[in-house]
Amino acid sequence: MGKTPYILFPFILAYIFGYYLWLTLFQNNEYFKMVASFFSIGAPLLGAICLYMAFYKSNGHNKLFWFFLFAGAQSYLIAQLTWFYNELFLKKEVIFPSWSDLFYLLAMLFQLIAVLIKVNQNKRNTNFIRFVFDILIIMTVAITLSWYFIIQPVLEREGILSIFVLVYVGYPILDLLLLSIMTSLIFSSKFSSVLPSKILFLILLAFGVLILADTAYMIEVTLNTYSSGNLIDPLWALTYLLLGSASFLFVIEKEADGSMNSTDSETIKFEYISFRRILPYLAVIMLLSIQLVHNNMNSLSVGFSVAIILIIIRQLVILWENDSLVKKLNKSNVVLEEKVLLRTAELTAKNEELGRMVNHIEHMANYDALCDIPNRRYFEAKLNQLLDKARSEDSSLALLFFDLDRFKSINDTYGHSVADLLLKEIGERLKVFAKEQYFISRLGGDEFTVLIEDAEDKKELARIAEELQHSLAKPFYKEDTQIGFSISIGIARFPSDASNAEQLLQHADTAMYQAKESGRNNYQLFRAEYTQN
């Protein structure tokens, strides 16, 4: 977002300071009203430009929101232009009410609609009905007090025109509506998330300044002391500079982030949410107190007021108890969530341990304990699986079955421990030979197998058998003793030599014994005549 937003606030301060400086030091200057009009018109013009940019860049509810704020700035700008046209060019004194007041009221109406759009955006919230009632209570108290102290005394004067009454009442009514909604918005945890915090703060501050300016203006109108170039005027300029700054920040953040919606994580969060709950009750108590002071107090009115106040206090106590229960419930939920997380972690650890145990048991069931290669059980399952695959794909499968020549002599000469070390070494060499290309296994004793898929060609099988012999031909050393050994290999193929697993294994075993009879340390492919002999 850069340093651009930080330039806005010094500019606003300089603008308002310059405006006040001109109003206080140059009242006798012949260009006093003209320069003051530039200040007064420039602020809503700049604000309208920025608000239009926000309207153009936004979408959905935000687009309507910025549109009505832009329409409000436009209406205010038209009102100012009308005022100064009459004052500077027609040289006429602008008397309240005038055509300018119509556009001032329209500006306030548009701004009120914009705020209501944001409230409506959150109407599905469960607190919406209570929010509306809070607004109605605050508005009722504010209108009652305004009517009693400000509006009614003016209306009681003789010779008051109906248009005067309409305009005079319009300002405080719209201001009070805006004030009521703003008050509830400020202290609402749900509705404070309608816009990012900086933007919402600037908008609420602008409306606060607007209400302050309108209130001061109505007092001056009532006293018949207002004139153009009043010290109130810069407050209206400040309102539209703040609204323009809010819309400008919206445009910058939208361009920086690519999108912006009401669920921005950086929102205003007020800690004293309970103040919003008691605010309507405080307003009612204030109204009752003023009613008692300004009316003839009798036992009936005093008793009625005390009863109402006691009911309100009782309701506040109930709210406090509810808050305490909610806090306890939230605390219990936190404790429960911690226990659930702890239990989940324990179950996860146990499941992982169980998974490791299952994998270990499965490994023990399918792998030879000595050589750490697949055992007979795994071999038989794999053989049937590959045979089914070969049948379905109309392909072939070859089985190389071998054992060690004169292994019994090695076992008797060097002992079982040395023989086991030799078998373990053969298992390691088979892993290097097979890699992930062939399936190897130990059936038991010194018997091993190699399964080869898509190997029907006899020359290819002969090459693989020779490669296997070469892989295992390296002598085995036990300390300083060299133990030489060789292997005899029998080869059978599916479907050429066998039609099922049992037959394939039997024919490969037959071919292996034929290799032994042929002088050992060689390989033989199965032939039909081997079974006849």
Short mmCIF file of C-alpha atoms in Angstrom, two decimals:
data_model
loop_
_atom_site.label_atom_id
_atom_site.label_comp_id
_atom_site.label_asym_id
_atom_site.label_seq_id
_atom_site.Cartn_x
_atom_site.Cartn_y
_atom_site.Cartn_z
CA MET A 1 0.00 0.00 0.00
CA GLY A 2 3.06 2.20 0.30
CA LYS A 3 3.21 5.64 1.93
CA THR A 4 0.20 7.08 0.07
CA PRO A 5 -2.33 6.73 2.97
CA TYR A 6 0.01 8.60 5.31
CA ILE A 7 -0.04 11.62 2.99
CA LEU A 8 -3.84 11.90 3.32
CA PHE A 9 -3.95 12.89 6.97
CA PRO A 10 -1.38 15.72 6.83
CA PHE A 11 -3.27 16.99 3.78
CA ILE A 12 -6.58 16.96 5.69
CA LEU A 13 -5.00 18.74 8.66
CA ALA A 14 -3.40 21.33 6.39
CA TYR A 15 -6.68 21.87 4.51
CA ILE A 16 -8.80 22.38 7.64
CA PHE A 17 -6.09 24.47 9.33
CA GLY A 18 -5.89 26.70 6.24
CA TYR A 19 -9.69 26.99 6.16
CA TYR A 20 -9.87 28.08 9.82
CA LEU A 21 -6.91 30.39 9.33
CA TRP A 22 -8.68 32.17 6.48
CA LEU A 23 -11.97 32.44 8.42
CA THR A 24 -10.30 33.96 11.49
CA LEU A 25 -7.62 36.24 10.01
CA PHE A 26 -9.08 37.48 6.74
CA GLN A 27 -12.72 38.31 7.52
CA ASN A 28 -12.27 41.87 6.28
CA ASN A 29 -10.64 40.80 3.03
CA GLU A 30 -12.71 41.62 -0.09
CA TYR A 31 -12.17 38.08 -1.34
CA PHE A 32 -13.14 36.55 1.97
CA LYS A 33 -16.34 34.83 0.84
CA MET A 34 -14.89 33.75 -2.50
CA VAL A 35 -11.89 32.00 -0.98
CA ALA A 36 -14.08 30.53 1.75
CA SER A 37 -16.37 29.15 -0.93
CA PHE A 38 -13.38 27.46 -2.63
CA PHE A 39 -12.52 25.76 0.66
CA SER A 40 -16.14 24.74 1.19
CA ILE A 41 -16.62 23.45 -2.36
CA GLY A 42 -13.19 21.84 -2.77
CA ALA A 43 -13.66 19.35 0.08
CA PRO A 44 -16.90 17.72 -1.18
CA LEU A 45 -15.52 17.82 -4.74
CA LEU A 46 -12.42 15.86 -3.72
CA GLY A 47 -14.55 13.55 -1.57
CA ALA A 48 -16.98 12.90 -4.44
CA ILE A 49 -14.10 12.00 -6.80
CA CYS A 50 -12.65 9.50 -4.32
CA LEU A 51 -16.10 8.08 -3.51
CA TYR A 52 -16.77 7.57 -7.22
CA MET A 53 -13.47 5.68 -7.55
CA ALA A 54 -14.52 3.39 -4.68
CA PHE A 55 -17.95 2.90 -6.30
CA TYR A 56 -16.32 2.05 -9.64
CA LYS A 57 -13.86 -0.45 -8.13
CA SER A 58 -16.29 -2.24 -5.78
CA ASN A 59 -19.03 -4.82 -6.31
CA GLY A 60 -22.10 -6.28 -4.56
CA HIS A 61 -23.23 -4.57 -1.34
CA ASN A 62 -20.05 -2.48 -1.30
CA LYS A 63 -20.95 -0.98 -4.69
CA LEU A 64 -24.34 0.23 -3.41
CA PHE A 65 -22.74 1.48 -0.20
CA TRP A 66 -20.16 3.61 -2.01
CA PHE A 67 -22.75 4.76 -4.59
CA PHE A 68 -25.02 6.33 -1.96
CA LEU A 69 -22.07 7.95 -0.19
CA PHE A 70 -21.02 9.35 -3.58
CA ALA A 71 -24.61 10.55 -4.19
CA GLY A 72 -24.53 12.23 -0.78
CA ALA A 73 -21.30 14.05 -1.61
CA GLN A 74 -22.78 15.12 -4.95
CA SER A 75 -25.92 16.47 -3.28
CA TYR A 76 -23.86 18.38 -0.74
CA LEU A 77 -21.69 19.80 -3.54
CA ILE A 78 -24.80 20.97 -5.43
CA ALA A 79 -26.13 22.56 -2.23
CA GLN A 80 -22.85 24.46 -1.72
CA LEU A 81 -22.76 25.61 -5.33
CA THR A 82 -26.38 26.81 -5.07
CA TRP A 83 -25.61 28.65 -1.80
CA PHE A 84 -22.56 30.46 -3.13
CA TYR A 85 -24.16 31.23 -6.49
CA ASN A 86 -26.91 33.11 -4.67
CA GLU A 87 -24.46 34.74 -2.29
CA LEU A 88 -21.56 35.65 -4.59
CA PHE A 89 -23.20 36.21 -7.98
CA LEU A 90 -26.79 37.15 -7.22
CA LYS A 91 -25.69 39.07 -4.11
CA LYS A 92 -28.69 37.71 -2.23
CA GLU A 93 -28.68 36.77 1.43
CA VAL A 94 -29.48 33.08 1.77
CA ILE A 95 -32.39 32.74 4.18
CA PHE A 96 -33.25 29.50 6.02
CA PRO A 97 -34.81 27.42 4.56
CA SER A 98 -33.53 27.66 0.97
CA TRP A 99 -33.06 25.42 -2.06
CA SER A 100 -29.65 24.53 -0.68
CA ASP A 101 -31.30 22.96 2.36
CA LEU A 102 -33.16 20.54 0.07
CA PHE A 103 -29.85 19.19 -1.25
CA TYR A 104 -28.30 19.18 2.23
CA LEU A 105 -31.17 16.99 3.43
CA LEU A 106 -30.83 14.76 0.35
CA ALA A 107 -27.13 14.33 1.13
CA MET A 108 -27.95 13.20 4.67
CA LEU A 109 -30.68 10.88 3.36
CA PHE A 110 -28.24 9.23 0.92
CA GLN A 111 -25.68 8.79 3.70
CA LEU A 112 -28.31 7.21 5.95
CA ILE A 113 -29.26 4.78 3.15
CA ALA A 114 -25.58 3.86 2.73
CA VAL A 115 -25.28 2.99 6.43
CA LEU A 116 -28.54 1.00 6.32
CA ILE A 117 -27.16 -1.00 3.39
CA LYS A 118 -24.24 -2.09 5.57
CA VAL A 119 -26.63 -2.98 8.39
CA ASN A 120 -28.80 -4.94 5.96
CA GLN A 121 -25.72 -6.79 4.74
CA ASN A 122 -25.57 -8.49 8.15
CA LYS A 123 -29.32 -8.99 8.65
CA ARG A 124 -28.97 -12.77 8.79
CA ASN A 125 -27.04 -12.42 11.98
CA THR A 126 -28.85 -13.78 15.04
CA ASN A 127 -28.36 -10.45 16.84
CA PHE A 128 -30.00 -8.41 14.08
CA ILE A 129 -33.41 -8.07 15.76
CA ARG A 130 -31.82 -6.99 19.03
CA PHE A 131 -29.65 -4.57 17.06
CA VAL A 132 -32.75 -2.99 15.48
CA PHE A 133 -34.45 -2.62 18.86
CA ASP A 134 -31.32 -0.99 20.29
CA ILE A 135 -31.44 1.55 17.47
CA LEU A 136 -35.16 2.18 18.01
CA ILE A 137 -34.74 2.73 21.76
CA ILE A 138 -31.79 5.12 21.35
CA MET A 139 -33.55 6.95 18.52
CA THR A 140 -36.77 7.30 20.53
CA VAL A 141 -34.91 8.83 23.49
CA ALA A 142 -32.85 11.12 21.25
CA ILE A 143 -35.88 12.32 19.26
CA THR A 144 -37.89 12.87 22.46
CA LEU A 145 -35.16 15.01 24.01
CA SER A 146 -34.56 16.93 20.75
CA TRP A 147 -38.25 17.59 20.32
CA TYR A 148 -38.71 18.75 23.91
CA PHE A 149 -35.66 21.01 24.16
CA ILE A 150 -35.04 22.22 20.57
CA ILE A 151 -37.83 21.60 18.08
CA GLN A 152 -40.94 22.28 20.17
CA PRO A 153 -39.82 25.74 21.36
CA VAL A 154 -39.28 26.80 17.75
CA LEU A 155 -42.61 25.38 16.60
CA GLU A 156 -44.44 27.30 19.32
CA ARG A 157 -43.37 30.59 17.80
CA GLU A 158 -45.99 32.48 15.83
CA GLY A 159 -45.72 32.88 12.08
CA ILE A 160 -43.67 29.76 11.45
CA LEU A 161 -44.14 28.44 7.90
CA SER A 162 -44.78 24.72 7.26
CA ILE A 163 -41.73 24.48 4.96
CA PHE A 164 -39.61 25.92 7.76
CA VAL A 165 -40.99 23.29 10.14
CA LEU A 166 -40.34 20.49 7.65
CA VAL A 167 -36.73 21.47 7.01
CA TYR A 168 -36.07 22.39 10.62
CA VAL A 169 -37.34 19.00 11.82
CA GLY A 170 -35.64 17.14 8.95
CA TYR A 171 -32.09 17.94 10.06
CA PRO A 172 -32.32 16.59 13.62
CA ILE A 173 -34.45 13.59 12.59
CA LEU A 174 -31.90 12.43 9.98
CA ASP A 175 -29.02 13.24 12.32
CA LEU A 176 -30.63 11.28 15.16
CA LEU A 177 -31.28 8.30 12.90
CA LEU A 178 -27.63 8.36 11.81
CA LEU A 179 -26.50 8.82 15.43
CA SER A 180 -28.60 5.88 16.64
CA ILE A 181 -27.28 3.52 14.01
CA MET A 182 -23.69 4.71 14.51
CA THR A 183 -23.90 4.27 18.28
CA SER A 184 -25.08 0.68 17.95
CA LEU A 185 -22.53 -0.01 15.19
CA ILE A 186 -19.63 1.24 17.30
CA PHE A 187 -20.46 -1.02 20.23
CA SER A 188 -21.53 -4.03 18.18
CA SER A 189 -19.06 -6.92 17.86
CA LYS A 190 -21.01 -8.38 14.95
CA PHE A 191 -21.60 -5.27 12.87
CA SER A 192 -18.16 -3.77 13.35
CA SER A 193 -16.80 -6.22 10.79
CA VAL A 194 -18.64 -4.72 7.82
CA LEU A 195 -15.47 -2.99 6.57
CA PRO A 196 -11.74 -3.04 7.37
CA SER A 197 -10.95 -1.17 10.57
CA LYS A 198 -9.21 1.92 9.16
CA ILE A 199 -11.96 2.53 6.61
CA LEU A 200 -14.84 1.99 9.04
CA PHE A 201 -13.19 4.24 11.61
CA LEU A 202 -12.84 7.10 9.10
CA ILE A 203 -16.48 6.76 7.98
CA LEU A 204 -17.80 6.74 11.54
CA LEU A 205 -15.56 9.70 12.42
CA ALA A 206 -16.88 11.59 9.37
CA PHE A 207 -20.49 11.01 10.40
CA GLY A 208 -19.68 12.06 13.95
CA VAL A 209 -18.24 15.34 12.68
CA LEU A 210 -21.29 15.76 10.41
CA ILE A 211 -23.72 15.34 13.32
CA LEU A 212 -21.69 17.77 15.43
CA ALA A 213 -21.73 20.36 12.63
CA ASP A 214 -25.47 19.94 11.98
CA THR A 215 -26.27 20.25 15.69
CA ALA A 216 -24.24 23.45 15.99
CA TYR A 217 -25.89 24.76 12.81
CA MET A 218 -29.40 24.12 14.14
CA ILE A 219 -28.56 25.93 17.38
CA GLU A 220 -27.27 28.92 15.41
CA VAL A 221 -30.37 28.89 13.18
CA THR A 222 -32.57 28.77 16.27
CA LEU A 223 -30.71 31.76 17.70
CA ASN A 224 -30.69 33.41 14.23
CA THR A 225 -26.91 33.92 14.42
CA TYR A 226 -25.68 31.80 11.49
CA SER A 227 -24.04 33.45 8.48
CA SER A 228 -21.75 32.29 5.69
CA GLY A 229 -18.12 31.99 6.79
CA ASN A 230 -19.07 30.65 10.20
CA LEU A 231 -16.54 28.57 12.15
CA ILE A 232 -18.92 25.61 11.73
CA ASP A 233 -18.31 25.46 7.96
CA PRO A 234 -14.91 23.69 8.10
CA LEU A 235 -16.54 20.79 9.99
CA TRP A 236 -18.66 19.96 6.94
CA ALA A 237 -15.53 20.17 4.77
CA LEU A 238 -13.79 17.80 7.22
CA THR A 239 -16.70 15.35 6.90
CA TYR A 240 -16.22 14.94 3.16
CA LEU A 241 -12.43 14.89 3.34
CA LEU A 242 -12.70 11.98 5.82
CA LEU A 243 -15.22 10.16 3.62
CA GLY A 244 -12.95 10.72 0.61
CA SER A 245 -9.95 9.37 2.56
CA ALA A 246 -11.93 6.25 3.55
CA SER A 247 -12.91 5.58 -0.07
CA PHE A 248 -9.35 6.27 -1.25
CA LEU A 249 -7.97 3.72 1.23
CA PHE A 250 -10.61 1.23 0.03
CA VAL A 251 -9.44 1.61 -3.57
CA ILE A 252 -5.75 1.24 -2.62
CA GLU A 253 -6.32 -1.85 -0.48
CA LYS A 254 -8.56 -3.42 -3.13
CA GLU A 255 -5.87 -2.95 -5.79
CA ALA A 256 -3.18 -4.24 -3.42
CA ASP A 257 -5.09 -7.32 -2.26
CA GLY A 258 -6.99 -8.05 -5.45
CA SER A 259 -10.28 -8.28 -3.56
CA MET A 260 -11.91 -6.94 -0.46
CA ASN A 261 -15.00 -8.03 1.35
CA SER A 262 -16.65 -7.61 4.69
CA THR A 263 -14.85 -10.56 6.20
CA ASP A 264 -11.53 -8.77 6.31
CA SER A 265 -9.55 -10.21 9.19
CA GLU A 266 -8.46 -6.74 10.28
CA THR A 267 -11.65 -5.28 11.69
CA ILE A 268 -12.58 -3.07 14.58
CA LYS A 269 -13.04 -5.15 17.70
CA PHE A 270 -14.36 -3.42 20.78
CA GLU A 271 -13.65 -5.08 24.07
CA TYR A 272 -16.42 -3.35 25.98
CA ILE A 273 -19.22 -5.04 24.10
CA SER A 274 -21.39 -5.06 27.24
CA PHE A 275 -21.68 -1.25 26.96
CA ARG A 276 -23.80 -1.70 23.85
CA ARG A 277 -26.17 -3.87 25.84
CA ILE A 278 -26.66 -1.37 28.65
CA LEU A 279 -26.72 1.72 26.39
CA PRO A 280 -30.48 1.48 25.60
CA TYR A 281 -31.28 1.04 29.29
CA LEU A 282 -29.14 4.04 30.22
CA ALA A 283 -30.97 6.10 27.60
CA VAL A 284 -34.36 5.13 29.06
CA ILE A 285 -33.19 5.90 32.62
CA MET A 286 -31.95 9.32 31.43
CA LEU A 287 -35.31 10.02 29.78
CA LEU A 288 -37.19 9.04 32.95
CA SER A 289 -34.93 11.23 35.08
CA ILE A 290 -35.49 14.27 32.84
CA GLN A 291 -39.23 13.59 32.82
CA LEU A 292 -39.29 13.59 36.62
CA VAL A 293 -37.30 16.83 36.81
CA HIS A 294 -39.30 18.78 34.21
CA ASN A 295 -42.78 17.62 35.21
CA ASN A 296 -44.75 17.94 38.39
CA MET A 297 -43.61 15.04 40.50
CA ASN A 298 -46.35 13.10 42.27
CA SER A 299 -46.46 9.76 44.00
CA LEU A 300 -47.80 8.01 40.88
CA SER A 301 -45.13 9.29 38.48
CA VAL A 302 -42.35 8.70 41.01
CA GLY A 303 -43.54 5.16 41.75
CA PHE A 304 -43.91 4.41 38.04
CA SER A 305 -40.41 5.69 37.29
CA VAL A 306 -38.86 3.79 40.20
CA ALA A 307 -40.63 0.59 39.11
CA ILE A 308 -39.31 1.00 35.55
CA ILE A 309 -35.78 1.65 36.83
CA LEU A 310 -35.94 -1.44 39.08
CA ILE A 311 -37.11 -3.54 36.14
CA ILE A 312 -34.19 -2.22 34.08
CA ILE A 313 -31.73 -2.97 36.89
CA ARG A 314 -33.17 -6.49 37.19
CA GLN A 315 -32.72 -6.97 33.43
CA LEU A 316 -29.12 -5.75 33.67
CA VAL A 317 -28.47 -8.26 36.48
CA ILE A 318 -29.87 -11.03 34.28
CA LEU A 319 -27.62 -9.88 31.44
CA TRP A 320 -24.64 -9.96 33.79
CA GLU A 321 -25.55 -13.48 34.93
CA ASN A 322 -25.94 -14.58 31.31
CA ASP A 323 -22.52 -13.15 30.49
CA SER A 324 -21.03 -15.04 33.42
CA LEU A 325 -22.66 -18.27 32.26
CA VAL A 326 -21.41 -17.69 28.72
CA LYS A 327 -17.88 -17.09 30.01
CA LYS A 328 -18.04 -20.30 32.06
CA LEU A 329 -19.39 -22.17 29.05
CA ASN A 330 -16.61 -20.79 26.85
CA LYS A 331 -14.04 -21.75 29.47
CA SER A 332 -15.51 -25.26 29.67
CA ASN A 333 -15.44 -25.47 25.89
CA VAL A 334 -11.77 -24.50 25.88
CA VAL A 335 -10.97 -27.16 28.50
CA LEU A 336 -13.03 -29.72 26.56
CA GLU A 337 -11.30 -28.82 23.30
CA GLU A 338 -7.91 -29.22 24.99
CA LYS A 339 -8.94 -32.65 26.30
CA VAL A 340 -10.25 -33.63 22.88
CA LEU A 341 -6.99 -32.50 21.26
CA LEU A 342 -4.98 -34.41 23.88
CA ARG A 343 -7.09 -37.53 23.43
CA THR A 344 -6.88 -37.18 19.66
CA ALA A 345 -3.09 -36.92 19.89
CA GLU A 346 -3.00 -40.03 22.10
CA LEU A 347 -5.24 -41.96 19.72
CA THR A 348 -3.16 -40.81 16.76
CA ALA A 349 0.02 -41.99 18.48
CA LYS A 350 -1.59 -45.33 19.35
CA ASN A 351 -2.92 -45.72 15.81
CA GLU A 352 0.53 -45.00 14.42
CA GLU A 353 2.04 -47.52 16.82
CA LEU A 354 -0.65 -50.05 15.89
CA GLY A 355 0.04 -49.38 12.21
CA ARG A 356 3.74 -50.02 12.76
CA MET A 357 2.93 -53.24 14.63
CA VAL A 358 0.59 -54.39 11.85
CA ASN A 359 3.24 -53.64 9.26
CA HIS A 360 5.81 -55.49 11.33
CA ILE A 361 3.55 -58.51 11.75
CA GLU A 362 2.72 -58.46 8.05
CA HIS A 363 6.42 -58.30 7.25
CA MET A 364 7.13 -61.21 9.57
CA ALA A 365 4.32 -63.22 7.96
CA ASN A 366 5.50 -62.59 4.38
CA TYR A 367 9.28 -62.35 4.66
CA ASP A 368 11.92 -64.90 5.52
CA ALA A 369 13.40 -64.16 8.95
CA LEU A 370 16.94 -65.13 7.93
CA CYS A 371 17.32 -63.66 4.43
CA ASP A 372 14.76 -60.84 4.68
CA ILE A 373 13.25 -61.67 1.30
CA PRO A 374 9.73 -62.96 0.53
CA ASN A 375 8.99 -66.42 1.97
CA ARG A 376 6.96 -69.38 0.62
CA ARG A 377 3.64 -67.88 1.77
CA TYR A 378 4.30 -64.62 -0.06
CA PHE A 379 5.69 -66.52 -3.08
CA GLU A 380 2.55 -68.63 -3.49
CA ALA A 381 0.28 -65.58 -3.28
CA LYS A 382 2.45 -63.68 -5.75
CA LEU A 383 2.66 -66.63 -8.13
CA ASN A 384 -1.15 -66.98 -8.28
CA GLN A 385 -1.51 -63.21 -8.73
CA LEU A 386 0.95 -63.11 -11.64
CA LEU A 387 -0.64 -66.19 -13.24
CA ASP A 388 -4.07 -64.51 -13.14
CA LYS A 389 -2.52 -61.42 -14.68
CA ALA A 390 -0.82 -63.46 -17.42
CA ARG A 391 -4.09 -65.22 -18.24
CA SER A 392 -6.05 -61.97 -18.46
CA GLU A 393 -3.39 -60.23 -20.55
CA ASP A 394 -2.53 -63.31 -22.61
CA SER A 395 1.12 -63.00 -21.61
CA SER A 396 3.74 -65.33 -20.14
CA LEU A 397 5.44 -66.00 -16.82
CA ALA A 398 8.72 -67.78 -16.11
CA LEU A 399 9.85 -69.40 -12.84
CA LEU A 400 13.55 -69.91 -12.03
CA PHE A 401 13.93 -72.47 -9.25
CA PHE A 402 17.41 -73.08 -7.79
CA ASP A 403 19.27 -74.40 -4.78
CA LEU A 404 22.88 -74.65 -3.67
CA ASP A 405 24.97 -77.57 -4.90
CA ARG A 406 26.27 -79.76 -2.03
CA PHE A 407 24.75 -77.46 0.60
CA LYS A 408 24.52 -80.37 3.06
CA SER A 409 28.26 -80.81 2.86
CA ILE A 410 28.80 -77.10 3.63
CA ASN A 411 26.38 -77.35 6.55
CA ASP A 412 28.11 -80.43 7.96
CA THR A 413 31.63 -79.05 7.46
CA TYR A 414 31.24 -75.47 8.73
CA GLY A 415 28.20 -75.79 10.96
CA HIS A 416 24.66 -74.35 10.96
CA SER A 417 25.73 -70.83 11.90
CA VAL A 418 28.07 -70.52 8.92
CA ALA A 419 25.47 -72.08 6.63
CA ASP A 420 22.92 -69.53 7.84
CA LEU A 421 25.38 -66.69 7.15
CA LEU A 422 25.84 -68.06 3.64
CA LEU A 423 22.06 -68.17 3.04
CA LYS A 424 21.79 -64.62 4.36
CA GLU A 425 24.53 -63.48 1.97
CA ILE A 426 22.70 -65.16 -0.94
CA GLY A 427 19.57 -63.23 0.04
CA GLU A 428 21.51 -59.92 -0.09
CA ARG A 429 23.01 -60.81 -3.49
CA LEU A 430 19.56 -61.73 -4.82
CA LYS A 431 18.23 -58.31 -3.81
CA VAL A 432 21.01 -56.66 -5.83
CA PHE A 433 20.30 -58.96 -8.77
CA ALA A 434 16.52 -58.56 -8.75
CA LYS A 435 16.30 -54.85 -7.86
CA GLU A 436 12.63 -54.07 -8.62
CA GLN A 437 12.59 -56.00 -11.88
CA TYR A 438 12.07 -59.58 -10.62
CA PHE A 439 10.27 -61.14 -7.68
CA ILE A 440 12.60 -63.27 -5.54
CA SER A 441 11.85 -65.54 -2.58
CA ARG A 442 13.23 -68.27 -0.33
CA LEU A 443 11.00 -71.33 -0.18
CA GLY A 444 12.93 -72.93 2.66
CA GLY A 445 16.33 -74.52 3.30
CA ASP A 446 18.59 -73.64 0.39
CA GLU A 447 15.76 -73.38 -2.19
CA PHE A 448 15.14 -70.02 -3.86
CA THR A 449 12.93 -68.78 -6.72
CA VAL A 450 12.85 -65.90 -9.20
CA LEU A 451 9.60 -64.93 -11.03
CA ILE A 452 9.97 -63.17 -14.39
CA GLU A 453 7.05 -61.63 -16.25
CA ASP A 454 6.75 -61.61 -20.06
CA ALA A 455 9.68 -64.03 -20.48
CA GLU A 456 8.73 -66.67 -23.05
CA ASP A 457 11.88 -66.44 -25.17
CA LYS A 458 14.34 -69.22 -24.31
CA LYS A 459 17.42 -67.18 -25.20
CA GLU A 460 16.29 -64.36 -22.93
CA LEU A 461 15.68 -66.81 -20.09
CA ALA A 462 19.10 -68.37 -20.65
CA ARG A 463 20.69 -64.92 -20.42
CA ILE A 464 18.88 -64.17 -17.15
CA ALA A 465 19.90 -67.55 -15.71
CA GLU A 466 23.54 -66.92 -16.58
CA GLU A 467 23.31 -63.43 -15.05
CA LEU A 468 21.90 -64.99 -11.87
CA GLN A 469 24.74 -67.51 -11.72
CA HIS A 470 27.26 -64.73 -12.20
CA SER A 471 25.66 -62.63 -9.41
CA LEU A 472 25.99 -65.51 -6.94
CA ALA A 473 29.34 -66.90 -8.15
CA LYS A 474 31.51 -64.71 -5.93
CA PRO A 475 33.07 -66.83 -3.12
CA PHE A 476 31.79 -66.42 0.42
CA TYR A 477 34.34 -65.72 3.17
CA LYS A 478 33.97 -66.59 6.82
CA GLU A 479 36.83 -64.82 8.53
CA ASP A 480 39.87 -66.12 6.60
CA THR A 481 38.10 -69.16 5.21
CA GLN A 482 36.85 -69.14 1.61
CA ILE A 483 33.69 -71.13 1.02
CA GLY A 484 33.00 -71.85 -2.61
CA PHE A 485 29.55 -72.80 -3.83
CA SER A 486 27.50 -73.10 -7.01
CA ILE A 487 23.82 -73.28 -7.92
CA SER A 488 21.70 -75.42 -10.24
CA ILE A 489 18.73 -73.68 -11.88
CA GLY A 490 15.51 -75.15 -13.28
CA ILE A 491 13.31 -73.02 -15.56
CA ALA A 492 9.62 -73.54 -16.34
CA ARG A 493 7.27 -71.26 -18.29
CA PHE A 494 3.59 -70.47 -18.32
CA PRO A 495 1.71 -71.34 -20.43
CA SER A 496 4.24 -73.31 -22.47
CA ASP A 497 5.31 -75.74 -19.73
CA ALA A 498 2.49 -75.54 -17.18
CA SER A 499 -1.14 -74.45 -16.80
CA ASN A 500 -1.28 -73.68 -13.07
CA ALA A 501 0.88 -72.70 -10.11
CA GLU A 502 1.43 -76.19 -8.71
CA GLN A 503 2.43 -77.56 -12.09
CA LEU A 504 4.73 -74.64 -12.83
CA LEU A 505 6.59 -75.09 -9.53
CA GLN A 506 6.79 -78.87 -9.99
CA HIS A 507 8.19 -78.59 -13.53
CA ALA A 508 10.77 -75.96 -12.49
CA ASP A 509 11.85 -78.30 -9.66
CA THR A 510 12.12 -81.17 -12.14
CA ALA A 511 14.26 -79.04 -14.49
CA MET A 512 16.52 -78.08 -11.56
CA TYR A 513 17.21 -81.72 -10.68
CA GLN A 514 17.90 -82.37 -14.33
CA ALA A 515 20.54 -79.61 -14.14
CA LYS A 516 22.12 -81.35 -11.12
CA GLU A 517 22.24 -84.64 -12.97
CA SER A 518 23.92 -82.82 -15.85
CA GLY A 519 26.90 -81.92 -13.68
CA ARG A 520 25.56 -79.17 -11.44
CA ASN A 521 26.43 -75.43 -11.71
CA ASN A 522 24.23 -75.03 -14.79
CA TYR A 523 20.64 -74.39 -15.77
CA GLN A 524 18.02 -76.36 -17.66
CA LEU A 525 14.74 -75.35 -19.28
CA PHE A 526 11.90 -77.76 -18.67
CA ARG A 527 11.14 -80.35 -21.35
CA ALA A 528 8.15 -82.62 -21.55
CA GLU A 529 10.30 -85.73 -21.62
CA TYR A 530 11.63 -84.93 -18.12
CA THR A 531 8.27 -85.95 -16.66
CA GLN A 532 8.20 -89.10 -18.75
CA ASN A 533 11.58 -90.17 -17.42
#
